[in-house]
XYZ file of C-alpha atoms in Angstrom:
632
model
C -16.312 -20.941 34.920
C -14.614 -23.897 33.203
C -13.764 -23.680 29.547
C -16.673 -24.773 27.336
C -15.817 -25.934 23.810
C -17.763 -24.092 21.129
C -16.868 -26.516 18.364
C -14.389 -29.228 19.343
C -13.231 -31.163 16.306
C -14.553 -34.700 16.580
C -12.034 -35.805 13.941
C -9.124 -34.445 15.948
C -7.914 -32.502 12.869
C -6.484 -29.020 13.045
C -6.280 -28.247 9.347
C -8.216 -28.779 6.140
C -6.966 -31.427 3.730
C -5.837 -30.486 0.234
C -8.891 -32.219 -1.186
C -11.185 -30.173 1.067
C -9.427 -26.965 0.074
C -9.888 -27.790 -3.600
C -13.558 -28.775 -3.224
C -15.767 -26.618 -5.433
C -17.271 -24.052 -3.080
C -18.443 -20.518 -3.770
C -15.792 -17.824 -3.574
C -16.392 -15.311 -0.810
C -14.817 -12.026 -1.864
C -16.627 -9.035 -3.352
C -15.291 -6.595 -5.922
C -12.125 -4.871 -4.767
C -13.802 -1.460 -4.670
C -16.326 -2.811 -2.157
C -13.720 -2.876 0.626
C -12.714 -0.417 3.329
C -9.387 -0.260 5.162
C -8.907 -0.159 8.918
C -5.565 -0.435 10.698
C -3.383 0.321 13.696
C -0.143 1.284 11.878
C 1.236 -2.227 12.384
C -1.270 -4.239 10.386
C -4.525 -3.629 8.541
C -7.817 -5.304 7.693
C -10.182 -5.101 4.740
C -13.893 -4.968 5.559
C -16.455 -5.397 2.803
C -19.469 -3.180 2.376
C -21.586 -6.231 3.277
C -20.045 -6.234 6.767
C -17.560 -9.067 6.210
C -13.949 -8.667 7.352
C -12.209 -10.783 4.704
C -8.496 -10.047 5.138
C -6.321 -9.571 8.218
C -2.725 -10.603 8.855
C -1.901 -10.721 12.561
C 0.087 -9.405 14.345
C 1.852 -7.546 11.485
C 1.271 -6.748 7.829
C 3.615 -9.593 6.834
C 2.233 -12.229 9.224
C 0.046 -15.113 8.132
C -3.594 -14.174 7.555
C -6.192 -15.425 10.025
C -8.946 -14.100 7.739
C -8.175 -15.007 4.121
C -11.618 -15.300 2.503
C -10.528 -12.450 0.220
C -8.424 -15.029 -1.631
C -10.728 -17.990 -1.265
C -13.975 -19.238 0.234
C -15.741 -18.599 3.525
C -13.846 -21.571 4.958
C -10.604 -19.599 4.691
C -11.752 -17.160 7.367
C -14.039 -14.140 7.717
C -15.801 -12.056 10.406
C -19.175 -10.683 9.362
C -21.794 -8.544 11.114
C -24.997 -7.683 9.256
C -28.801 -7.797 9.614
C -30.166 -11.320 9.923
C -31.948 -13.090 7.088
C -35.270 -12.159 8.735
C -34.572 -8.505 8.017
C -35.215 -6.987 4.593
C -32.442 -4.494 3.839
C -33.948 -1.392 2.233
C -30.838 0.781 2.014
C -27.436 1.533 3.439
C -24.831 4.251 3.933
C -21.087 3.602 3.891
C -18.434 6.124 4.835
C -15.406 6.979 6.927
C -15.962 9.144 9.963
C -14.434 12.458 8.807
C -10.667 12.802 9.286
C -10.315 9.237 10.656
C -9.860 5.589 9.705
C -13.116 4.596 11.447
C -15.547 2.951 9.010
C -19.262 3.635 9.510
C -21.940 1.465 7.924
C -25.628 2.265 8.373
C -27.989 -0.622 7.684
C -31.610 0.266 6.946
C -34.311 -2.419 7.169
C -38.082 -2.554 7.320
C -37.801 -2.608 11.124
C -35.257 0.114 11.784
C -31.670 1.307 11.351
C -28.363 0.331 12.933
C -24.875 1.844 12.738
C -21.847 -0.474 12.701
C -18.556 1.282 13.484
C -15.379 -0.663 12.640
C -11.847 0.319 13.634
C -8.506 -0.797 15.048
C -7.401 1.274 18.069
C -3.840 2.605 18.327
C -1.919 -0.437 19.461
C -0.993 -0.970 23.090
C 0.282 -4.359 24.199
C -1.990 -6.144 21.757
C -3.692 -5.570 18.426
C -7.488 -5.319 18.362
C -10.423 -5.079 15.973
C -13.443 -3.324 17.476
C -16.913 -3.501 15.942
C -19.669 -1.491 17.667
C -23.308 -2.022 16.680
C -25.617 0.836 17.701
C -29.398 1.015 17.270
C -30.517 4.233 15.568
C -34.198 3.584 14.992
C -36.657 0.766 15.698
C -35.351 -2.719 16.480
C -33.183 -4.766 14.106
C -32.200 -8.432 14.328
C -28.476 -8.890 13.647
C -26.186 -11.812 12.890
C -22.464 -12.249 13.599
C -20.408 -15.014 11.947
C -16.786 -15.625 12.908
C -14.581 -18.131 11.088
C -10.947 -17.979 12.217
C -8.439 -19.831 10.055
C -4.773 -19.260 10.761
C -1.868 -19.685 8.316
C -3.638 -18.071 5.353
C -6.842 -20.043 5.817
C -5.160 -23.398 6.343
C -5.362 -24.066 10.082
C -8.562 -24.537 12.105
C -8.006 -23.387 15.703
C -9.226 -25.007 18.896
C -12.077 -22.769 20.077
C -13.538 -22.561 23.574
C -15.686 -20.249 25.687
C -14.267 -18.982 28.968
C -16.526 -16.828 31.165
C -17.777 -14.050 28.850
C -15.348 -14.454 25.993
C -14.367 -16.857 23.252
C -10.786 -18.009 22.820
C -9.213 -19.518 19.679
C -5.770 -21.138 19.803
C -3.520 -22.483 17.042
C 0.013 -23.195 18.234
C 1.473 -19.951 19.616
C -1.361 -17.829 18.223
C -4.294 -16.695 20.316
C -7.347 -14.670 19.361
C -9.938 -13.633 21.946
C -13.467 -12.413 21.194
C -15.266 -10.439 23.889
C -18.926 -9.488 23.625
C -22.077 -9.335 25.724
C -23.997 -10.949 22.860
C -24.779 -14.684 23.096
C -22.352 -16.992 21.279
C -22.685 -20.556 20.039
C -20.921 -22.904 17.648
C -22.388 -23.857 14.292
C -20.513 -25.913 11.653
C -17.059 -24.839 12.815
C -18.276 -21.232 12.963
C -18.805 -19.008 15.997
C -22.137 -17.229 15.576
C -24.295 -14.765 17.455
C -27.929 -13.863 16.857
C -28.889 -10.676 18.678
C -31.238 -7.731 18.426
C -30.445 -4.034 18.734
C -33.049 -1.410 19.572
C -32.811 2.370 19.360
C -30.167 3.640 21.781
C -28.746 0.179 22.488
C -25.129 -0.759 21.781
C -23.595 -4.213 21.317
C -19.826 -4.459 20.857
C -17.514 -7.164 19.538
C -13.822 -6.879 20.408
C -11.374 -9.251 18.730
C -7.848 -9.220 20.198
C -4.643 -10.959 19.139
C -2.120 -12.341 21.594
C 0.192 -15.241 22.356
C -1.152 -18.547 23.644
C 2.035 -18.774 25.734
C 1.144 -15.651 27.714
C -1.804 -14.164 29.551
C -4.815 -13.350 27.397
C -5.131 -9.745 26.123
C -6.651 -7.449 28.728
C -10.276 -6.379 28.289
C -11.060 -2.697 27.671
C -14.048 -0.440 27.140
C -14.910 -0.313 23.390
C -16.303 3.219 23.728
C -13.045 4.441 25.264
C -11.177 2.767 22.397
C -13.456 4.515 19.893
C -12.666 7.917 21.422
C -8.925 7.152 21.526
C -8.955 6.113 17.876
C -10.878 9.185 16.807
C -8.483 11.478 18.693
C -5.453 9.691 17.230
C -6.554 10.282 13.643
C -8.035 13.771 14.036
C -4.887 14.933 15.834
C -2.759 13.535 13.022
C -4.790 15.054 10.198
C -4.874 18.439 11.966
C -1.071 18.675 11.612
C -1.298 18.869 7.833
C 0.127 22.049 6.309
C -0.507 21.533 2.601
C -3.461 22.796 0.615
C -4.905 21.762 -2.750
C -8.148 22.104 -4.686
C -9.010 18.499 -3.737
C -8.710 18.519 0.045
C -10.888 15.501 0.828
C -9.129 13.365 -1.769
C -5.640 14.283 -0.566
C -6.490 13.873 3.119
C -7.914 10.396 2.504
C -4.789 9.436 0.591
C -2.557 10.737 3.390
C -4.539 8.815 6.011
C -4.196 5.692 3.885
C -0.443 6.188 3.562
C -0.157 6.696 7.309
C -2.127 3.482 7.887
C 0.375 1.586 5.728
C 3.335 2.624 7.886
C 4.781 0.102 10.319
C 5.167 2.221 13.421
C 7.764 0.118 15.319
C 10.396 0.584 12.594
C 9.255 3.423 10.319
C 8.892 1.205 7.244
C 5.930 1.519 4.871
C 4.287 -1.342 2.988
C 3.269 -0.983 -0.656
C -0.155 -2.462 0.163
C -1.669 -4.572 2.980
C -2.576 -7.426 0.617
C -0.999 -10.133 -1.494
C -2.001 -11.564 -4.852
C -4.950 -9.395 -5.765
C -4.518 -9.913 -9.511
C -3.482 -7.336 -12.085
C -5.863 -9.170 -14.419
C -8.760 -11.313 -13.218
C -7.747 -14.915 -13.820
C -4.150 -13.938 -14.607
C -0.882 -14.896 -12.928
C 0.550 -11.415 -12.236
C -0.270 -11.716 -8.569
C 2.328 -10.355 -6.162
C 2.863 -9.939 -2.438
C 3.035 -6.217 -1.618
C 3.290 -6.462 2.184
C 6.899 -5.293 2.191
C 8.799 -2.016 2.135
C 9.950 -0.892 -1.308
C 12.623 1.788 -1.116
C 11.051 3.504 -4.132
C 7.495 3.632 -2.787
C 8.560 4.540 0.721
C 10.937 7.282 -0.394
C 8.346 8.877 -2.671
C 5.701 8.596 0.063
C 7.995 10.395 2.462
C 8.482 13.206 -0.049
C 4.709 13.619 -0.238
C 4.274 13.458 3.555
C 7.078 15.978 4.078
C 5.452 18.310 1.591
C 2.299 18.099 3.730
C 4.211 18.857 6.945
C 4.643 15.375 8.424
C 8.235 15.099 9.645
C 7.835 12.392 12.305
C 7.269 9.711 9.656
C 10.250 10.956 7.666
C 12.599 10.742 10.632
C 11.330 7.269 11.522
C 11.815 6.121 7.923
C 15.342 7.484 7.875
C 16.180 5.336 10.890
C 14.604 2.300 9.223
C 16.543 2.947 6.025
C 19.919 3.251 7.747
C 19.303 -0.002 9.626
C 18.005 -1.836 6.541
C 20.788 -0.816 4.169
C 23.432 -1.114 6.925
C 26.822 -1.814 5.450
C 27.881 -1.486 1.849
C 25.613 -0.038 -0.831
C 26.648 -3.012 -2.960
C 24.236 -5.157 -0.958
C 21.343 -2.679 -1.124
C 18.026 -4.246 -2.148
C 15.005 -2.641 -3.754
C 12.710 -3.904 -0.999
C 12.945 -5.196 2.549
C 10.805 -6.655 5.271
C 9.061 -4.512 7.881
C 12.096 -4.551 10.144
C 14.643 -4.447 7.331
C 14.691 -8.213 6.730
C 16.449 -9.230 3.536
C 15.220 -12.786 2.974
C 11.775 -12.470 1.361
C 11.560 -15.926 -0.188
C 8.680 -16.259 -2.631
C 6.416 -19.306 -2.303
C 2.861 -20.216 -3.204
C -0.120 -20.929 -0.929
C -1.516 -23.588 -3.245
C -4.511 -24.362 -1.018
C -6.027 -20.965 -1.796
C -7.935 -20.668 -5.095
C -7.048 -16.974 -5.331
C -9.184 -13.893 -5.781
C -11.824 -14.842 -8.357
C -9.750 -17.953 -9.148
C -6.640 -15.925 -9.970
C -3.719 -18.162 -9.137
C -1.079 -18.421 -7.851
C -1.325 -16.832 -4.411
C 2.236 -15.698 -3.782
C 3.760 -15.168 -0.353
C 7.088 -13.326 -0.316
C 8.596 -11.483 -3.276
C 11.736 -12.398 -5.176
C 11.921 -8.935 -6.716
C 14.121 -8.289 -3.675
C 16.875 -10.078 -5.612
C 16.747 -7.677 -8.570
C 18.913 -4.679 -9.376
C 16.549 -1.709 -9.710
C 18.804 1.262 -10.245
C 16.123 3.918 -9.899
C 15.903 3.375 -6.133
C 19.225 5.219 -5.675
C 17.631 8.403 -6.967
C 14.445 7.904 -4.959
C 16.294 7.281 -1.690
C 18.794 10.123 -2.011
C 15.991 12.550 -2.925
C 14.053 11.543 0.189
C 17.129 11.759 2.411
C 17.838 15.196 0.962
C 14.410 16.396 2.041
C 14.407 14.809 5.492
C 15.113 17.539 8.070
C 18.175 17.282 10.300
C 19.533 19.218 13.239
C 23.134 20.178 13.834
C 23.312 17.747 16.771
C 21.379 15.012 14.959
C 23.031 11.682 15.827
C 22.139 10.360 12.353
C 23.682 13.284 10.491
C 27.098 11.718 9.928
C 25.553 8.339 9.135
C 23.315 9.884 6.468
C 26.242 11.630 4.787
C 28.293 8.421 4.857
C 25.400 6.436 3.418
C 24.868 8.889 0.554
C 28.575 8.969 -0.298
C 28.694 5.165 -0.234
C 25.601 4.893 -2.451
C 26.994 7.327 -5.002
C 30.379 5.594 -5.087
C 28.601 2.340 -5.887
C 26.247 3.950 -8.405
C 29.229 5.536 -10.111
C 30.471 2.013 -10.845
C 27.181 0.432 -11.956
C 25.098 3.078 -13.723
C 26.200 1.808 -17.137
C 24.845 -1.671 -16.357
C 21.369 -2.955 -17.338
C 18.796 -3.549 -14.595
C 15.229 -4.795 -14.031
C 13.729 -1.313 -13.847
C 10.899 0.318 -11.977
C 8.407 -2.299 -13.229
C 10.486 -5.196 -11.872
C 10.324 -7.086 -15.140
C 11.075 -10.778 -14.880
C 12.562 -10.950 -18.331
C 16.097 -9.994 -19.438
C 17.679 -6.926 -17.847
C 17.824 -3.844 -20.059
C 19.255 -0.350 -20.072
C 15.981 1.237 -18.959
C 15.867 4.965 -19.608
C 13.917 5.690 -16.433
C 16.584 3.913 -14.375
C 19.307 6.040 -15.967
C 17.284 9.212 -15.367
C 16.921 8.334 -11.689
C 20.661 7.619 -11.469
C 21.108 11.169 -12.745
C 18.661 12.329 -10.040
C 20.804 10.677 -7.358
C 23.896 12.663 -8.314
C 21.962 15.866 -9.034
C 20.222 15.900 -5.637
C 23.450 15.163 -3.785
C 25.249 17.997 -5.575
C 22.369 20.416 -4.939
C 22.355 19.497 -1.254
C 26.102 19.986 -0.971
C 25.954 23.371 -2.676
C 23.086 24.554 -0.482
C 24.737 23.447 2.751
C 27.472 26.083 2.689
C 29.729 23.480 4.283
C 32.610 22.610 1.947
C 33.580 19.582 4.033
C 37.010 17.976 3.866
C 39.161 17.594 0.787
C 37.915 14.051 0.135
C 34.299 15.207 -0.010
C 35.158 18.183 -2.221
C 36.880 15.886 -4.682
C 33.955 13.460 -4.596
C 31.478 16.219 -5.383
C 33.596 17.375 -8.298
C 33.626 13.817 -9.598
C 29.839 13.534 -9.095
C 29.337 16.571 -11.316
C 31.156 14.774 -14.099
C 29.110 11.595 -13.634
C 25.851 13.577 -13.519
C 26.658 15.260 -16.817
C 27.828 11.976 -18.381
C 24.558 10.236 -17.504
C 22.563 13.119 -18.935
C 24.463 12.984 -22.224
C 24.178 9.211 -22.367
C 20.404 9.239 -21.906
C 19.849 12.001 -24.427
C 21.914 10.117 -27.038
C 21.017 6.467 -26.433
C 17.569 6.791 -24.883
C 16.093 9.164 -27.431
C 14.589 8.277 -30.809
C 15.135 11.398 -32.933
C 13.115 10.011 -35.855
C 10.008 9.771 -33.669
C 10.916 12.660 -31.331
C 10.451 10.590 -28.187
C 12.430 8.953 -25.450
C 12.084 5.152 -25.413
C 11.765 2.500 -22.749
C 15.317 1.176 -23.066
C 18.450 1.699 -25.120
C 18.055 0.104 -28.531
C 14.313 -0.340 -28.070
C 11.425 1.232 -29.966
C 8.976 0.586 -27.102
C 7.532 3.360 -24.965
C 7.225 3.449 -21.188
C 4.922 5.615 -19.053
C 7.757 5.997 -16.523
C 9.267 8.422 -19.052
C 6.616 10.898 -17.912
C 8.779 11.449 -14.850
C 11.511 13.102 -16.913
C 10.033 16.612 -16.400
C 8.660 15.773 -12.946
C 12.149 15.114 -11.551
C 13.782 17.982 -13.458
C 15.861 15.962 -15.925
C 14.519 18.220 -18.698
C 12.026 21.092 -18.546
C 8.428 20.320 -19.423
C 8.545 22.590 -22.486
C 11.582 20.860 -23.993
C 10.577 19.602 -27.481
C 11.830 16.114 -26.592
C 9.564 16.023 -23.531
C 6.588 17.314 -25.507
C 7.224 14.687 -28.165
C 7.484 11.924 -25.548
C 4.220 12.936 -23.929
C 2.473 12.973 -27.299
C 3.882 9.561 -28.212
C 2.728 8.041 -24.916
C -0.706 9.572 -25.358
C -0.933 8.058 -28.818
C 0.441 4.582 -28.077
C -0.184 3.864 -24.406
C -3.180 5.988 -23.400
C -6.702 4.556 -23.548
C -9.160 7.311 -22.749
C -7.948 8.720 -19.423
C -5.953 5.619 -18.520
C -2.277 5.125 -19.319
C -0.660 1.696 -19.649
C 2.790 1.192 -18.126
C 4.168 -0.223 -21.371
C 3.146 -2.745 -23.994
C 2.960 -5.964 -21.957
C 2.975 -7.946 -25.181
C 6.733 -7.311 -25.112
C 9.109 -9.722 -23.404
C 8.930 -8.882 -19.703
C 9.231 -12.508 -18.618
C 5.508 -13.102 -18.052
C 2.405 -13.850 -20.132
C 0.620 -10.648 -21.224
C -2.376 -9.275 -19.389
C -2.861 -6.503 -16.833
C -4.940 -3.412 -16.172
C -3.907 0.210 -16.553
C -1.404 1.210 -13.853
C -3.143 4.122 -12.139
C -0.009 5.980 -11.063
C 0.868 6.472 -14.743
C -2.413 8.251 -15.359
C -1.777 10.610 -12.436
C 1.732 11.285 -13.767
C 0.153 12.190 -17.092
C -2.131 14.796 -15.505
C 0.835 16.453 -13.819
C 2.906 16.544 -16.993
C -0.012 17.854 -19.056
C -0.429 20.684 -16.564
C 3.273 21.531 -16.692
C 3.226 21.580 -20.517
C 0.444 24.139 -20.533
C -2.611 21.896 -20.903
C -3.938 23.060 -17.549
C -7.681 22.814 -18.039
C -7.425 19.474 -19.844
C -5.223 18.117 -17.057
C -7.609 19.193 -14.302
C -10.581 17.733 -16.168
C -8.760 14.433 -16.649
C -7.838 14.357 -12.961
C -11.477 14.856 -11.982
C -12.479 11.923 -14.161
C -9.751 9.724 -12.685
C -11.002 10.479 -9.176
C -14.285 8.824 -10.105
C -12.400 5.502 -10.285
C -11.949 5.553 -6.491
C -14.389 3.603 -4.398
C -17.043 5.495 -2.366
C -14.594 5.795 0.537
C -11.867 7.376 -1.588
C -9.655 4.278 -1.840
C -7.958 3.024 -4.977
C -5.984 -0.043 -6.021
C -2.901 -0.505 -8.157
C -4.590 -0.839 -11.546
C -7.900 -0.491 -13.366
C -9.457 -3.039 -15.709
C -10.744 -0.996 -18.637
C -12.754 -3.866 -20.101
C -14.579 -4.882 -16.919
C -14.628 -1.333 -15.511
C -13.303 -2.303 -12.084
C -10.285 -1.946 -9.835
C -7.645 -4.690 -9.935
C -4.325 -5.292 -8.210
C -3.370 -4.969 -4.565
C -5.530 -2.632 -2.513
C -5.288 0.028 -1.335
C -1.987 0.744 -3.004
C 0.434 3.312 -1.635
C 1.878 4.214 -5.042
C -1.549 5.056 -6.473
C -2.467 7.193 -3.475
C 0.826 9.082 -3.325
C 0.807 9.900 -7.062
C -2.829 10.989 -6.749
C -1.872 13.352 -3.906
C 1.218 14.574 -5.758
C -0.822 15.341 -8.871
C -3.313 17.335 -6.805
C -0.465 19.557 -5.618
C 0.786 20.194 -9.155
C -2.698 20.819 -10.560
C -3.390 23.288 -7.748
C -0.436 25.385 -8.872
C 2.004 24.062 -6.280
C 5.515 22.878 -6.986
C 5.153 19.425 -5.489
C 7.716 17.535 -3.409
C 10.255 16.987 -6.195
C 10.929 20.645 -6.870
C 11.419 21.949 -3.354
C 14.717 22.956 -1.773
C 16.799 19.938 -0.755
C 19.386 19.485 1.915
C 21.043 16.755 3.907
C 24.656 17.806 4.162
């Protein structure tokens, strides 16, 4: 059959003008907690509870979005399946199929019930989104709307129908929609009106490919469903950990797995960009990259739960990314270890709830963040090796090189864990993590039983001196004896929730009076109910004030409270924090205490990994930081 245009552009245009982008039109996105995550471990999509897929970057996490309505209007791209306007929705159910990343939505209307199952199968040659509509009771009229807009909602593709599928092309990009349902064009939108009766199934398969190659091959959606279910249930069955919050931890682990980039072993901080830390604010960042800190800590959590494959893959990614001298080590990289992550603004997008700018790229890659040395060396120390491991020598060389460089720079100021865009400071947390780097390396050397050559023995002896010097320096210059608390930075009176990690990483025991005093000071000055602020953003961090409560800090607080003997209070606080998750168990970077809603990029790896880590501590376990370490 010849190609039949669904909506050829009579104007000959292939993109919206700036004026059209800025035309006042209703924003499309729902509240952040109304979204579910699906993914294929190379990219991920967000699907709203109302059946609208509003965010998807194809073919990778860091690619341009072809559905960007999350950050704009319907014209910026979405893919929705829901009952038609003729149906009166009387109820719904929304959940993940147990132990998987398959989203199930049951729609109930006056005429019947349907189940919509959404997922991305494990990737073969192409990446796919599969949406299966199944009649459960009666007969329900359904509606499908598909608006593809490449380049973050900027480019309208040429769309045509060929045989039993629809094809959209924009330059080298190709997306194919296959379905047995009828399709037609309507105002630059591909739509389908269909009806599903009890026992009937209608599927929609959206596949990404290259317009320069053959179209993606068709496959059976039911086979893909079974393959996806097996993939996730097999993975979750390998888990070895155990806590008092099994469902919560498993969902967090699945989410962390979904944020890994399988071809290289990297892990993105979140699948989104520019979901604001404050609605209407400018603290909107692109998190679709691999932070050494987040990835290293995630690997510690995954290793604690028995997942070694991801750790070994990450180690390979790390060695390739850092390749060369530690002097050129960055705090974050691209999915494949790319170093150039130029930050620019997609000014045609109005932003989530008019929160501008929409940033693409992240110039935090240019900052010195000294804490990543401790995070990386701790993760390498926990990653298992074999005697004949080809990476074994490379790992040792990398660690030695990192410590030699850290030995020269640890007295310098940096931008810290919070990536402040103001002046560099001597952040106490950064110094503590520099201490962690040397401490973990020394512990690993001592546990190995391998004295190594004379050069290594001398280096270790020198490391012991540096470790002790950092500890003394922090305890003198980072501690306010008048207030009995550690402070955010040398010479500062400000507090910082990152100081809660002091007992978690073993810098001082939890019952040390200085730790107890620090916890009490943070509770008094930074804690609001159960939520803990990172620091006072009214201070000079290079940006206007305004953000939610950083959720990881609250989970750190529960762990520290437990370790200082406040066990029942800590467990009760943790239970209350879990209620901030959405109905599917997902959580973002921050929480807006005034509006009572999630804010920031979603779902966020750091929030999920600290939530899982806290569950281990509160269940009486040691957690990943306190286990035996070895890499030598």
